[in-house]
Amino acid sequence: MEYVSTRGAAPALGFDDVLLTGLARDRGLYVPRSWPAVSGEDWKGMAGLPYAELAARVMRPFIAGSAVESKFDALVSQAYAGFRHPAVVPLKQLDSSQWLMELFHGPTLAFKDVAMQLLGQLFDAVLEARGQRITIVGATSGDTGSAAIEACRDRERVDIFILHPKGRTSEVQRRQMTAVQADNVHNLAVEGTFDDCQDLVKALFADQDFRDEVSLSAVNSINWARVMAQIVYYAAAALAIGAPERAVRFTVPTGNFGNVFAGYGACQMGLPIEGFLVASNANDILTRFFASGAMSMEGVTPTLSPSMDIQISSNFERLLFDLYDREGGAVAQAMKTFRDSGRLDIGQARWRAALELFEGFRLDDAGTLAEIARVWRETGELIDPHTAVGTAAARAKAPKGAAPTITLATAHPAKFPDAVEQATGVRPDLPPFLADLYDREERYGVIPKDVELLKAEVRKSARIKGAAA
Ligand SMILES: *Cc1c(COP(=O)(O)O)cnc(C)c1O
């Protein structure tokens, strides 16, 4: 499978290069040259498969030509062996037409594990095949960092450095990163904000010599392989509820649009998905877009669902690419307009095309607490604040009698215990494997916002030195 950049001016690459590269050289995002078509018969044949087998089948066209093609099934099976539910992503029925898909049974209790656990396997295998090593440096406000650390811990060919803003993540989130005892994992608390952490990482990537020196790489949400791995659970849910004969809808708590774009991919692969509810918190750039056809930038507001506190949804560019008939030049121009003016109007025809599949929804913090309380009262389920934004959207926008609606439960309630307790009076327990999290020893360095100090830290600890692989 070949991948092309959404901005049309970077070389087309195969899967392995896209995995290791992340962002394209023209600053676009990689997408498959065409979506693999899967027939109704083929989908039918996949219904009922164990998750890892389904995953290997769904993803196989995307990795065609990879150096690890022959090992792929085994890598997928290892990636999902550590999930703490035999179904990996179990479905729960809430009422006659509403379902929850629990995506939080991985090691860090959030849906990002579903993709990251596979990425860790793929990184090591591809690097081994190439005889290379990489150094991953990333910034996190919480969930991404821990999922990346769990995916990369103890990997032979990867060293990982994660920067978090000192004192500004939740305690569960911090401990999930800093209590990991692995020689290749390095946590750095930056004296500053999440934006300061991101600025530091950007400054590292801007230094080409340093990039080469340590073979710098990233695991951020624009990596195509993460989208690919997320397509699978849309297929799993749709097949379980009756696809290909019966159509379904999804509600997706959204930040960077990565998760919901994966659903769009499942739809392009022929699954009967009627539509997506794109559920946002107070950071509602997408809600405003679907209401008006124009994107406009505003500041970030901190909310009870912090993993959705974003200013711009970076993966939205992948959808724009299709809305602009896959003309990279037009997307590059549109993105430039957006950067320069903070506003992009995509025009009536494209907006209408987007509305055929997507609908926006917004919920503030008061609504989120009320929704957590309602779901607890009516169904006995404790849900986290991100998931609550989704179930509220499903209830508001999917009337009874519509196609079955599946809301993606993106985090375990115990990851955000304060909000859940405030809403219900019940403090959710961490699952047994994390019950001693608060007793585990933490290990992290503290640095000021200083890129030279960061480079020194990376040089000191990364196993790759000088030898540009
Ligand atoms: C990352 C995250 C989201 C948002 O996912 P996107 O792919 O950025 O849209 C939602 N909920 C939780 C719990 C997350 O960690």
Short mmCIF file of C-alpha atoms and ligand atoms in Angstrom, two decimals, residues 109-112 143-144 221 226 230 252-260 307-308 310 315 384 386-387 410-411 416, ligand 1:
data_model
loop_
_atom_site.label_atom_id
_atom_site.label_comp_id
_atom_site.label_asym_id
_atom_site.label_seq_id
_atom_site.Cartn_x
_atom_site.Cartn_y
_atom_site.Cartn_z
CA LEU A 109 -7.10 2.73 30.96
CA ALA A 110 -7.71 4.90 27.87
CA PHE A 111 -8.51 4.10 24.25
CA LYS A 112 -5.09 5.26 23.06
CA ASP A 143 -3.19 10.19 28.35
CA THR A 144 -0.92 10.06 25.31
CA SER A 221 -1.83 11.47 17.04
CA ARG A 226 -2.63 4.89 15.00
CA GLN A 230 -8.45 2.28 15.43
CA VAL A 252 -17.22 9.68 19.32
CA PRO A 253 -15.86 11.92 22.11
CA THR A 254 -13.43 13.95 20.06
CA GLY A 255 -10.30 16.05 20.39
CA ASN A 256 -7.84 15.74 17.53
CA PHE A 257 -10.39 13.95 15.26
CA GLY A 258 -8.07 10.90 15.05
CA ASN A 259 -10.53 8.48 16.55
CA VAL A 260 -13.52 9.64 14.50
CA SER A 307 -7.95 14.89 26.68
CA MET A 308 -10.38 16.77 24.45
CA ILE A 310 -7.65 21.20 22.00
CA ASN A 315 -6.44 14.93 12.04
CA ASP A 384 -15.75 8.93 32.71
CA HIS A 386 -15.04 12.03 28.07
CA THR A 387 -17.46 9.16 27.58
CA THR A 410 -12.66 6.33 25.72
CA ALA A 411 -11.44 6.17 29.32
CA PHE A 416 -10.90 10.68 36.34
C1 LIG B 1 -7.25 11.29 23.33
C2 LIG B 1 -8.59 11.13 23.97
C3 LIG B 1 -9.77 11.58 23.34
C4 LIG B 1 -9.77 12.30 22.01
O1 LIG B 1 -9.37 11.47 20.96
P1 LIG B 1 -8.99 12.09 19.52
O2 LIG B 1 -8.50 10.95 18.72
O3 LIG B 1 -7.93 13.11 19.81
O4 LIG B 1 -10.22 12.70 18.98
C5 LIG B 1 -10.99 11.32 23.97
N1 LIG B 1 -11.05 10.72 25.18
C6 LIG B 1 -9.94 10.29 25.82
C7 LIG B 1 -10.08 9.63 27.15
C8 LIG B 1 -8.68 10.47 25.25
O5 LIG B 1 -7.58 10.04 25.90
#
